Amino acid sequence: MTGRTINPTAETERFQVLDLLRGFALCGILLANIVAMGQPWSRAYPAFPAQLTNPDWAAWTLQALFVEGSMRALFTLLFGAGVVLLTAWGARADRPGTADVHFRRAMLLMALGIGNAVVLLWPGDILYIYGVAAVFLFVFRKLDGRVLVALSAMLIAVFSLADAFTDWRAAVALSADPAAHAAAITALTPSAEALNAEAAVRGSGSYPAIALWSAGAFTDWALAKGAVLSVGRTVAFMMLGMGLFKLGVMTGARSMRFYLRLAVLGVAGGLAINVWETATLWRSGFDPAVWTPALTGEVGRLMLALGYLGAIMAAWKANALGLIGTGLERMGRMAMTNYLGQSLICAVLFYGFGLYDRLGWWPLWGLAAAVWVGQALFSAAWLRLFRMGPAEWAFRAVAYWTVPPLFRPRRPRSDAVAEPAPSR
């Protein structure tokens, strides 16, 4: 390879706090995903009637308040930061290979997303949409951080209005047609025939049958009109991540006071919006004709994501995370391996061991916590011997068109020195 080739990021050039944030977001994403992994895909809500005394509905409410959308938003912000990291490396010498690497990475993400859906049996994959969104990001890489934040805010406002208009138009149509309105309410509960048909496939233990079902569910989503809006929203959030990274917000460069304010305002504002949206749904009996929560949904999940970011940054700067922080940082360094690993683990548990549709929300969350612990231990053990996760290594080998070193060099004990603590 020539001196003008872009190479993978060295370990010494990593921002540890970004890995910490990735690990946290990764845990939250599994908490949001595992219910759809282990229960019917066609069931949007727990079984009606909706009652807080029902454990599943209580769990659904907690997820709507604290998890839904915000963890994916945080993960998306971090992806945007990664785009800046990649392009900054190439810009140091104005290397032409930067564009090639960026677009190869985007294509690889799309391929991995399809593989996650078809091979690892998770139709709710996010890597595919990340790859599509990444294609549009390269032209924005040199913009000032404040400009990126402003553009992102404009896009988020536009897509929030588009979501609200779509839901409002549907609500008007339902209000004008009582029969259609009644049918939409009935459709909130999947028919026994639909549930049985899905169970016949997902509970069959047949890998080809489940893979075909998963590919179909993924394709239905990827080709739906809503996927276009989803790509647009993802671009907006990635642009925000790029801007926040350039402004030092995502690297720990801001003051403790800044991060504490971000934590308080973000969590308080995000929860206030989420409480209003959730209460609106509860008061309406989850009426499909209710459209107003769509107006604030993106803002609520963004504010909560920023609040979580601020809280974690503040705790990191105060050295208050201890072993939990170390475990999350190790998981985040292997984020792709662990994300795909979550799909693999859940496919084995739900389809291989027959746990599909056998567990309620709380047992599924307990299972998610067990996966967190297992992945934290695995990541720590793996990184003692290797520089990066297996998926990261393969991804970089193809994206950078070179073979990055995988094994850690062995050093005699007498040569070992303690690594300096990262600057806070």
Short mmCIF file of C-alpha atoms in Angstrom, two decimals:
data_model
loop_
_atom_site.label_atom_id
_atom_site.label_comp_id
_atom_site.label_asym_id
_atom_site.label_seq_id
_atom_site.Cartn_x
_atom_site.Cartn_y
_atom_site.Cartn_z
CA MET A 1 0.00 0.00 0.00
CA THR A 2 1.23 3.53 -0.72
CA GLY A 3 1.61 6.38 1.68
CA ARG A 4 -1.55 7.92 0.22
CA THR A 5 -3.78 5.10 1.41
CA ILE A 6 -6.25 5.51 4.26
CA ASN A 7 -5.60 3.02 7.05
CA PRO A 8 -7.75 1.89 9.98
CA THR A 9 -7.73 3.93 13.16
CA ALA A 10 -5.00 2.93 15.57
CA GLU A 11 -5.88 2.00 19.14
CA THR A 12 -3.99 5.01 20.46
CA GLU A 13 -6.16 7.32 18.36
CA ARG A 14 -9.48 6.10 19.75
CA PHE A 15 -11.77 8.23 21.87
CA GLN A 16 -12.55 5.92 24.77
CA VAL A 17 -15.61 7.90 25.76
CA LEU A 18 -17.18 7.25 22.35
CA ASP A 19 -16.78 3.52 22.98
CA LEU A 20 -18.39 4.00 26.39
CA LEU A 21 -21.37 5.74 24.80
CA ARG A 22 -21.63 3.02 22.14
CA GLY A 23 -21.70 0.34 24.81
CA PHE A 24 -24.50 2.12 26.67
CA ALA A 25 -26.54 2.63 23.50
CA LEU A 26 -25.97 -0.98 22.48
CA CYS A 27 -27.49 -2.19 25.75
CA GLY A 28 -30.50 0.07 25.29
CA ILE A 29 -31.04 -1.07 21.71
CA LEU A 30 -31.27 -4.70 22.82
CA LEU A 31 -33.78 -3.70 25.50
CA ALA A 32 -35.93 -2.11 22.79
CA ASN A 33 -35.44 -4.93 20.26
CA ILE A 34 -35.75 -8.06 22.34
CA VAL A 35 -39.54 -7.94 22.64
CA ALA A 36 -39.95 -7.94 18.84
CA MET A 37 -37.33 -10.68 18.65
CA GLY A 38 -39.08 -12.92 21.14
CA GLN A 39 -42.75 -12.09 20.54
CA PRO A 40 -44.95 -11.77 17.41
CA TRP A 41 -43.68 -9.22 14.91
CA SER A 42 -47.27 -8.34 14.05
CA ARG A 43 -48.07 -7.31 17.64
CA ALA A 44 -47.36 -3.60 18.12
CA TYR A 45 -48.65 -3.50 21.71
CA PRO A 46 -49.09 -5.94 24.58
CA ALA A 47 -52.40 -7.77 24.67
CA PHE A 48 -55.41 -5.49 25.14
CA PRO A 49 -57.14 -4.25 27.27
CA ALA A 50 -54.42 -1.80 28.26
CA GLN A 51 -54.00 -1.73 32.04
CA LEU A 52 -51.03 -0.58 34.10
CA THR A 53 -51.69 -3.46 36.49
CA ASN A 54 -50.74 -5.75 33.61
CA PRO A 55 -46.93 -6.30 33.90
CA ASP A 56 -46.47 -6.19 30.13
CA TRP A 57 -48.28 -2.86 29.84
CA ALA A 58 -46.28 -1.45 32.75
CA ALA A 59 -43.09 -2.49 30.96
CA TRP A 60 -44.34 -1.03 27.67
CA THR A 61 -44.95 2.30 29.42
CA LEU A 62 -41.46 2.35 30.93
CA GLN A 63 -39.96 1.59 27.55
CA ALA A 64 -41.99 4.35 25.91
CA LEU A 65 -40.75 6.81 28.53
CA PHE A 66 -37.07 5.92 28.85
CA VAL A 67 -35.92 3.70 25.97
CA GLU A 68 -37.98 3.78 22.77
CA GLY A 69 -36.19 5.75 20.07
CA SER A 70 -33.68 7.44 22.38
CA MET A 71 -31.11 4.63 22.34
CA ARG A 72 -31.20 4.36 18.58
CA ALA A 73 -30.93 8.15 18.42
CA LEU A 74 -27.78 8.04 20.56
CA PHE A 75 -26.32 5.23 18.46
CA THR A 76 -27.03 7.26 15.32
CA LEU A 77 -25.33 10.34 16.74
CA LEU A 78 -22.28 8.20 17.43
CA PHE A 79 -22.27 6.93 13.86
CA GLY A 80 -22.15 10.53 12.67
CA ALA A 81 -19.17 11.15 14.92
CA GLY A 82 -17.49 8.15 13.31
CA VAL A 83 -17.92 9.70 9.87
CA VAL A 84 -16.00 12.78 11.05
CA LEU A 85 -13.26 10.58 12.50
CA LEU A 86 -12.81 8.73 9.22
CA THR A 87 -12.75 11.81 7.02
CA ALA A 88 -10.49 13.73 9.43
CA TRP A 89 -7.84 11.02 9.14
CA GLY A 90 -7.82 11.35 5.37
CA ALA A 91 -7.97 15.15 5.40
CA ARG A 92 -4.65 15.39 7.23
CA ALA A 93 -2.89 14.75 3.91
CA ASP A 94 -5.83 15.37 1.58
CA ARG A 95 -5.82 11.70 0.67
CA PRO A 96 -8.12 10.72 -2.20
CA GLY A 97 -8.77 7.32 -0.63
CA THR A 98 -11.10 8.83 1.96
CA ALA A 99 -14.11 8.87 -0.36
CA ASP A 100 -13.45 5.31 -1.48
CA VAL A 101 -13.31 4.09 2.10
CA HIS A 102 -16.43 6.00 3.09
CA PHE A 103 -18.55 4.61 0.28
CA ARG A 104 -17.18 1.10 0.71
CA ARG A 105 -18.16 1.33 4.37
CA ALA A 106 -21.65 2.44 3.36
CA MET A 107 -22.03 -0.47 0.95
CA LEU A 108 -20.72 -2.88 3.57
CA LEU A 109 -23.23 -1.61 6.12
CA MET A 110 -26.06 -2.25 3.67
CA ALA A 111 -24.76 -5.76 3.01
CA LEU A 112 -24.39 -6.46 6.72
CA GLY A 113 -27.91 -5.18 7.34
CA ILE A 114 -29.32 -7.55 4.74
CA GLY A 115 -27.25 -10.37 6.21
CA ASN A 116 -28.47 -9.55 9.70
CA ALA A 117 -32.06 -9.81 8.47
CA VAL A 118 -31.70 -12.93 6.32
CA VAL A 119 -28.91 -14.93 7.98
CA LEU A 120 -29.20 -13.84 11.63
CA LEU A 121 -32.99 -13.60 11.40
CA TRP A 122 -33.52 -10.05 12.66
CA PRO A 123 -35.74 -8.04 10.28
CA GLY A 124 -35.52 -4.96 12.51
CA ASP A 125 -31.88 -4.34 11.58
CA ILE A 126 -30.52 -0.76 11.63
CA LEU A 127 -27.24 -1.26 9.74
CA TYR A 128 -28.93 -1.24 6.34
CA ILE A 129 -30.55 2.13 6.87
CA TYR A 130 -27.27 3.45 8.31
CA GLY A 131 -25.53 2.43 5.12
CA VAL A 132 -28.12 4.14 2.94
CA ALA A 133 -27.99 7.30 5.06
CA ALA A 134 -24.18 7.33 5.06
CA VAL A 135 -24.16 7.71 1.27
CA PHE A 136 -25.59 11.23 1.67
CA LEU A 137 -23.24 12.35 4.46
CA PHE A 138 -19.92 12.63 2.68
CA VAL A 139 -20.66 16.00 1.05
CA PHE A 140 -21.28 17.55 4.48
CA ARG A 141 -18.01 16.39 6.06
CA LYS A 142 -16.16 19.73 5.84
CA LEU A 143 -18.95 21.93 7.17
CA ASP A 144 -18.48 23.78 10.43
CA GLY A 145 -19.94 22.07 13.49
CA ARG A 146 -22.47 24.83 14.14
CA VAL A 147 -23.65 24.69 10.53
CA LEU A 148 -24.13 20.93 10.80
CA VAL A 149 -26.15 21.34 14.00
CA ALA A 150 -28.33 24.02 12.38
CA LEU A 151 -28.94 21.92 9.25
CA SER A 152 -29.77 18.92 11.41
CA ALA A 153 -32.27 20.93 13.45
CA MET A 154 -33.96 22.09 10.25
CA LEU A 155 -34.19 18.54 8.90
CA ILE A 156 -35.54 17.17 12.18
CA ALA A 157 -38.21 19.89 12.17
CA VAL A 158 -39.13 19.08 8.57
CA PHE A 159 -39.43 15.35 9.18
CA SER A 160 -41.37 15.91 12.41
CA LEU A 161 -43.87 17.99 10.48
CA ALA A 162 -43.98 15.35 7.73
CA ASP A 163 -44.71 12.64 10.31
CA ALA A 164 -47.40 14.75 11.93
CA PHE A 165 -49.00 15.62 8.58
CA THR A 166 -49.07 11.95 7.55
CA ASP A 167 -50.71 10.93 10.82
CA TRP A 168 -53.09 13.90 10.75
CA ARG A 169 -54.25 13.05 7.23
CA ALA A 170 -54.84 9.44 8.27
CA ALA A 171 -56.72 10.62 11.37
CA VAL A 172 -58.98 12.86 9.28
CA ALA A 173 -59.76 9.96 6.96
CA LEU A 174 -60.58 7.68 9.89
CA SER A 175 -62.79 10.30 11.53
CA ALA A 176 -64.76 10.64 8.29
CA ASP A 177 -65.29 6.89 7.97
CA PRO A 178 -66.62 5.23 11.16
CA ALA A 179 -66.33 1.76 9.64
CA ALA A 180 -62.67 2.29 8.75
CA HIS A 181 -62.05 3.78 12.20
CA ALA A 182 -63.55 0.74 13.89
CA ALA A 183 -61.49 -1.55 11.65
CA ALA A 184 -58.29 0.32 12.56
CA ILE A 185 -59.04 -0.07 16.26
CA THR A 186 -59.69 -3.77 15.77
CA ALA A 187 -56.41 -4.10 13.85
CA LEU A 188 -54.45 -3.02 16.94
CA THR A 189 -54.91 -6.61 18.07
CA PRO A 190 -53.60 -9.06 15.45
CA SER A 191 -56.10 -11.71 14.48
CA ALA A 192 -55.71 -15.23 15.78
CA GLU A 193 -55.13 -16.35 12.22
CA ALA A 194 -52.24 -13.91 11.76
CA LEU A 195 -50.65 -14.86 15.07
CA ASN A 196 -51.02 -18.56 14.37
CA ALA A 197 -49.54 -18.18 10.89
CA GLU A 198 -46.53 -16.32 12.29
CA ALA A 199 -46.12 -18.84 15.10
CA ALA A 200 -46.25 -21.70 12.61
CA VAL A 201 -43.14 -20.28 10.96
CA ARG A 202 -41.18 -18.68 13.80
CA GLY A 203 -41.95 -21.49 16.18
CA SER A 204 -41.19 -24.23 13.68
CA GLY A 205 -37.47 -24.47 14.36
CA SER A 206 -36.91 -24.57 10.59
CA TYR A 207 -34.05 -22.24 9.69
CA PRO A 208 -34.99 -21.91 5.98
CA ALA A 209 -38.62 -21.10 6.83
CA ILE A 210 -37.68 -18.51 9.46
CA ALA A 211 -35.04 -16.97 7.18
CA LEU A 212 -37.63 -16.61 4.42
CA TRP A 213 -40.08 -15.00 6.84
CA SER A 214 -37.40 -12.62 8.16
CA ALA A 215 -36.31 -11.66 4.65
CA GLY A 216 -39.93 -10.92 3.74
CA ALA A 217 -40.54 -8.81 6.85
CA PHE A 218 -37.33 -6.87 6.23
CA THR A 219 -38.14 -6.33 2.55
CA ASP A 220 -41.66 -5.12 3.37
CA TRP A 221 -40.14 -2.48 5.63
CA ALA A 222 -37.25 -1.53 3.33
CA LEU A 223 -39.59 -0.95 0.38
CA ALA A 224 -42.30 0.86 2.34
CA LYS A 225 -42.88 4.58 1.85
CA GLY A 226 -42.03 5.19 5.49
CA ALA A 227 -38.49 3.94 4.88
CA VAL A 228 -37.73 7.11 2.91
CA LEU A 229 -38.64 9.26 5.90
CA SER A 230 -36.63 6.94 8.13
CA VAL A 231 -33.54 7.46 5.97
CA GLY A 232 -34.07 11.22 6.11
CA ARG A 233 -34.38 11.21 9.88
CA THR A 234 -31.25 9.07 10.14
CA VAL A 235 -29.30 11.51 7.97
CA ALA A 236 -30.45 14.37 10.21
CA PHE A 237 -29.35 12.61 13.40
CA MET A 238 -26.01 11.59 11.87
CA MET A 239 -25.39 15.19 10.81
CA LEU A 240 -26.10 16.27 14.37
CA GLY A 241 -23.57 13.72 15.62
CA MET A 242 -21.01 15.09 13.16
CA GLY A 243 -21.64 18.62 14.39
CA LEU A 244 -21.52 17.73 18.08
CA PHE A 245 -18.27 15.85 17.55
CA LYS A 246 -16.67 18.83 15.80
CA LEU A 247 -17.82 21.08 18.66
CA GLY A 248 -16.19 18.80 21.23
CA VAL A 249 -19.46 17.74 22.85
CA MET A 250 -18.97 14.04 22.09
CA THR A 251 -15.28 13.86 22.99
CA GLY A 252 -15.48 15.07 26.58
CA ALA A 253 -13.86 18.40 25.70
CA ARG A 254 -16.59 20.51 27.31
CA SER A 255 -16.78 21.40 31.00
CA MET A 256 -18.44 19.37 33.72
CA ARG A 257 -20.96 22.18 34.11
CA PHE A 258 -21.87 21.93 30.43
CA TYR A 259 -22.51 18.18 30.63
CA LEU A 260 -24.52 18.46 33.84
CA ARG A 261 -26.75 21.08 32.23
CA LEU A 262 -27.11 18.93 29.13
CA ALA A 263 -28.06 15.96 31.31
CA VAL A 264 -30.66 17.83 33.33
CA LEU A 265 -32.24 19.72 30.44
CA GLY A 266 -32.14 16.73 28.08
CA VAL A 267 -33.58 14.17 30.47
CA ALA A 268 -36.16 16.57 31.92
CA GLY A 269 -37.27 17.85 28.52
CA GLY A 270 -37.26 14.44 26.87
CA LEU A 271 -39.19 12.81 29.69
CA ALA A 272 -41.72 15.65 29.77
CA ILE A 273 -42.44 15.14 26.07
CA ASN A 274 -42.53 11.35 26.40
CA VAL A 275 -44.86 11.55 29.39
CA TRP A 276 -47.24 13.79 27.44
CA GLU A 277 -47.17 11.52 24.38
CA THR A 278 -47.66 8.35 26.41
CA ALA A 279 -50.43 9.89 28.50
CA THR A 280 -52.15 11.03 25.30
CA LEU A 281 -52.14 7.47 23.98
CA TRP A 282 -53.41 6.06 27.27
CA ARG A 283 -56.22 8.64 27.53
CA SER A 284 -57.35 7.89 23.98
CA GLY A 285 -57.33 4.14 24.51
CA PHE A 286 -54.58 3.96 21.85
CA ASP A 287 -56.98 5.30 19.24
CA PRO A 288 -55.32 5.18 15.78
CA ALA A 289 -56.97 8.53 15.01
CA VAL A 290 -54.77 10.30 17.58
CA TRP A 291 -51.99 12.04 15.65
CA THR A 292 -50.51 14.72 17.92
CA PRO A 293 -47.71 12.57 19.45
CA ALA A 294 -46.12 12.35 15.99
CA LEU A 295 -45.47 16.09 16.14
CA THR A 296 -43.06 15.82 19.08
CA GLY A 297 -41.78 12.25 18.81
CA GLU A 298 -38.41 13.07 17.20
CA VAL A 299 -37.79 15.97 19.57
CA GLY A 300 -38.52 13.86 22.63
CA ARG A 301 -36.23 11.00 21.69
CA LEU A 302 -33.46 13.43 20.68
CA MET A 303 -33.65 15.36 23.94
CA LEU A 304 -33.55 12.18 25.99
CA ALA A 305 -30.60 10.88 23.97
CA LEU A 306 -28.72 14.12 24.57
CA GLY A 307 -29.62 13.93 28.25
CA TYR A 308 -28.18 10.44 28.47
CA LEU A 309 -25.08 11.64 26.63
CA GLY A 310 -24.61 14.49 29.10
CA ALA A 311 -25.12 12.24 32.13
CA ILE A 312 -22.62 9.65 30.91
CA MET A 313 -20.07 12.33 30.00
CA ALA A 314 -20.41 13.92 33.43
CA ALA A 315 -20.01 10.58 35.19
CA TRP A 316 -17.02 9.74 32.97
CA LYS A 317 -15.30 13.04 33.71
CA ALA A 318 -15.88 12.44 37.44
CA ASN A 319 -14.39 8.92 37.19
CA ALA A 320 -17.63 7.63 38.72
CA LEU A 321 -18.44 4.71 36.42
CA GLY A 322 -16.00 2.10 37.74
CA LEU A 323 -16.37 -1.46 36.49
CA ILE A 324 -19.67 -0.67 34.77
CA GLY A 325 -17.97 1.97 32.68
CA THR A 326 -15.11 -0.38 31.85
CA GLY A 327 -17.56 -3.07 30.77
CA LEU A 328 -19.53 -0.67 28.59
CA GLU A 329 -16.36 0.71 27.02
CA ARG A 330 -15.19 -2.80 26.11
CA MET A 331 -18.61 -3.58 24.62
CA GLY A 332 -18.51 -0.34 22.65
CA ARG A 333 -15.11 -1.12 21.17
CA MET A 334 -16.72 -4.24 19.71
CA ALA A 335 -20.05 -2.57 18.92
CA MET A 336 -20.55 -4.20 15.52
CA THR A 337 -19.59 -7.65 16.80
CA ASN A 338 -21.89 -7.27 19.78
CA TYR A 339 -24.79 -5.84 17.75
CA LEU A 340 -24.67 -8.76 15.33
CA GLY A 341 -24.01 -11.06 18.27
CA GLN A 342 -27.26 -9.96 19.89
CA SER A 343 -29.14 -11.07 16.78
CA LEU A 344 -27.32 -14.41 16.78
CA ILE A 345 -27.85 -15.06 20.49
CA CYS A 346 -31.54 -14.20 20.34
CA ALA A 347 -32.06 -16.29 17.20
CA VAL A 348 -30.54 -19.29 18.96
CA LEU A 349 -32.60 -18.73 22.11
CA PHE A 350 -35.95 -18.01 20.49
CA TYR A 351 -35.77 -20.30 17.48
CA GLY A 352 -33.18 -22.91 18.44
CA PHE A 353 -34.38 -23.45 22.02
CA GLY A 354 -38.04 -22.77 21.29
CA LEU A 355 -38.48 -19.69 23.50
CA TYR A 356 -40.36 -17.75 20.82
CA ASP A 357 -43.56 -16.26 22.27
CA ARG A 358 -42.98 -18.02 25.59
CA LEU A 359 -41.80 -15.00 27.61
CA GLY A 360 -43.45 -11.76 28.69
CA TRP A 361 -41.82 -8.34 28.69
CA TRP A 362 -40.13 -8.57 32.10
CA PRO A 363 -38.56 -12.01 31.52
CA LEU A 364 -37.39 -10.78 28.12
CA TRP A 365 -35.77 -7.78 29.77
CA GLY A 366 -34.11 -10.10 32.26
CA LEU A 367 -32.79 -12.09 29.33
CA ALA A 368 -31.47 -8.87 27.78
CA ALA A 369 -29.61 -8.08 31.01
CA ALA A 370 -28.04 -11.54 30.95
CA VAL A 371 -26.89 -10.92 27.37
CA TRP A 372 -25.35 -7.61 28.47
CA VAL A 373 -23.31 -9.32 31.16
CA GLY A 374 -22.26 -12.10 28.82
CA GLN A 375 -21.19 -9.68 26.11
CA ALA A 376 -19.30 -7.48 28.57
CA LEU A 377 -17.34 -10.49 29.84
CA PHE A 378 -16.75 -11.79 26.32
CA SER A 379 -15.59 -8.38 25.09
CA ALA A 380 -13.16 -7.97 27.99
CA ALA A 381 -11.71 -11.44 27.43
CA TRP A 382 -11.46 -11.00 23.67
CA LEU A 383 -9.75 -7.61 23.87
CA ARG A 384 -7.07 -8.99 26.16
CA LEU A 385 -5.84 -11.04 23.20
CA PHE A 386 -7.02 -9.07 20.18
CA ARG A 387 -7.00 -5.43 19.12
CA MET A 388 -10.60 -5.38 17.90
CA GLY A 389 -13.66 -7.57 17.53
CA PRO A 390 -13.92 -10.12 14.72
CA ALA A 391 -16.66 -8.22 12.88
CA GLU A 392 -14.71 -4.97 13.19
CA TRP A 393 -11.58 -6.65 11.84
CA ALA A 394 -13.36 -8.11 8.81
CA PHE A 395 -15.23 -4.85 8.18
CA ARG A 396 -12.04 -2.79 8.23
CA ALA A 397 -10.17 -5.28 6.07
CA VAL A 398 -12.72 -4.84 3.29
CA ALA A 399 -13.43 -1.13 3.82
CA TYR A 400 -9.76 -0.09 3.89
CA TRP A 401 -8.67 -2.81 1.45
CA THR A 402 -5.86 -3.86 3.77
CA VAL A 403 -5.43 -6.40 6.55
CA PRO A 404 -5.32 -4.63 9.93
CA PRO A 405 -3.37 -6.31 12.75
CA LEU A 406 -5.67 -8.41 14.91
CA PHE A 407 -3.50 -10.00 17.59
CA ARG A 408 -2.03 -7.95 20.39
CA PRO A 409 1.76 -8.08 20.57
CA ARG A 410 3.05 -10.08 23.50
CA ARG A 411 5.33 -8.16 25.83
CA PRO A 412 7.51 -9.46 28.65
CA ARG A 413 6.20 -8.58 32.09
CA SER A 414 9.26 -6.45 32.77
CA ASP A 415 8.38 -4.25 29.80
CA ALA A 416 4.76 -3.73 30.75
CA VAL A 417 3.87 -0.23 31.85
CA ALA A 418 0.60 1.16 33.06
CA GLU A 419 -1.32 3.10 30.47
CA PRO A 420 -1.97 6.71 31.47
CA ALA A 421 -5.57 7.52 32.35
CA PRO A 422 -7.39 9.42 29.61
CA SER A 423 -7.70 13.13 30.14
CA ARG A 424 -11.00 14.29 31.57
#
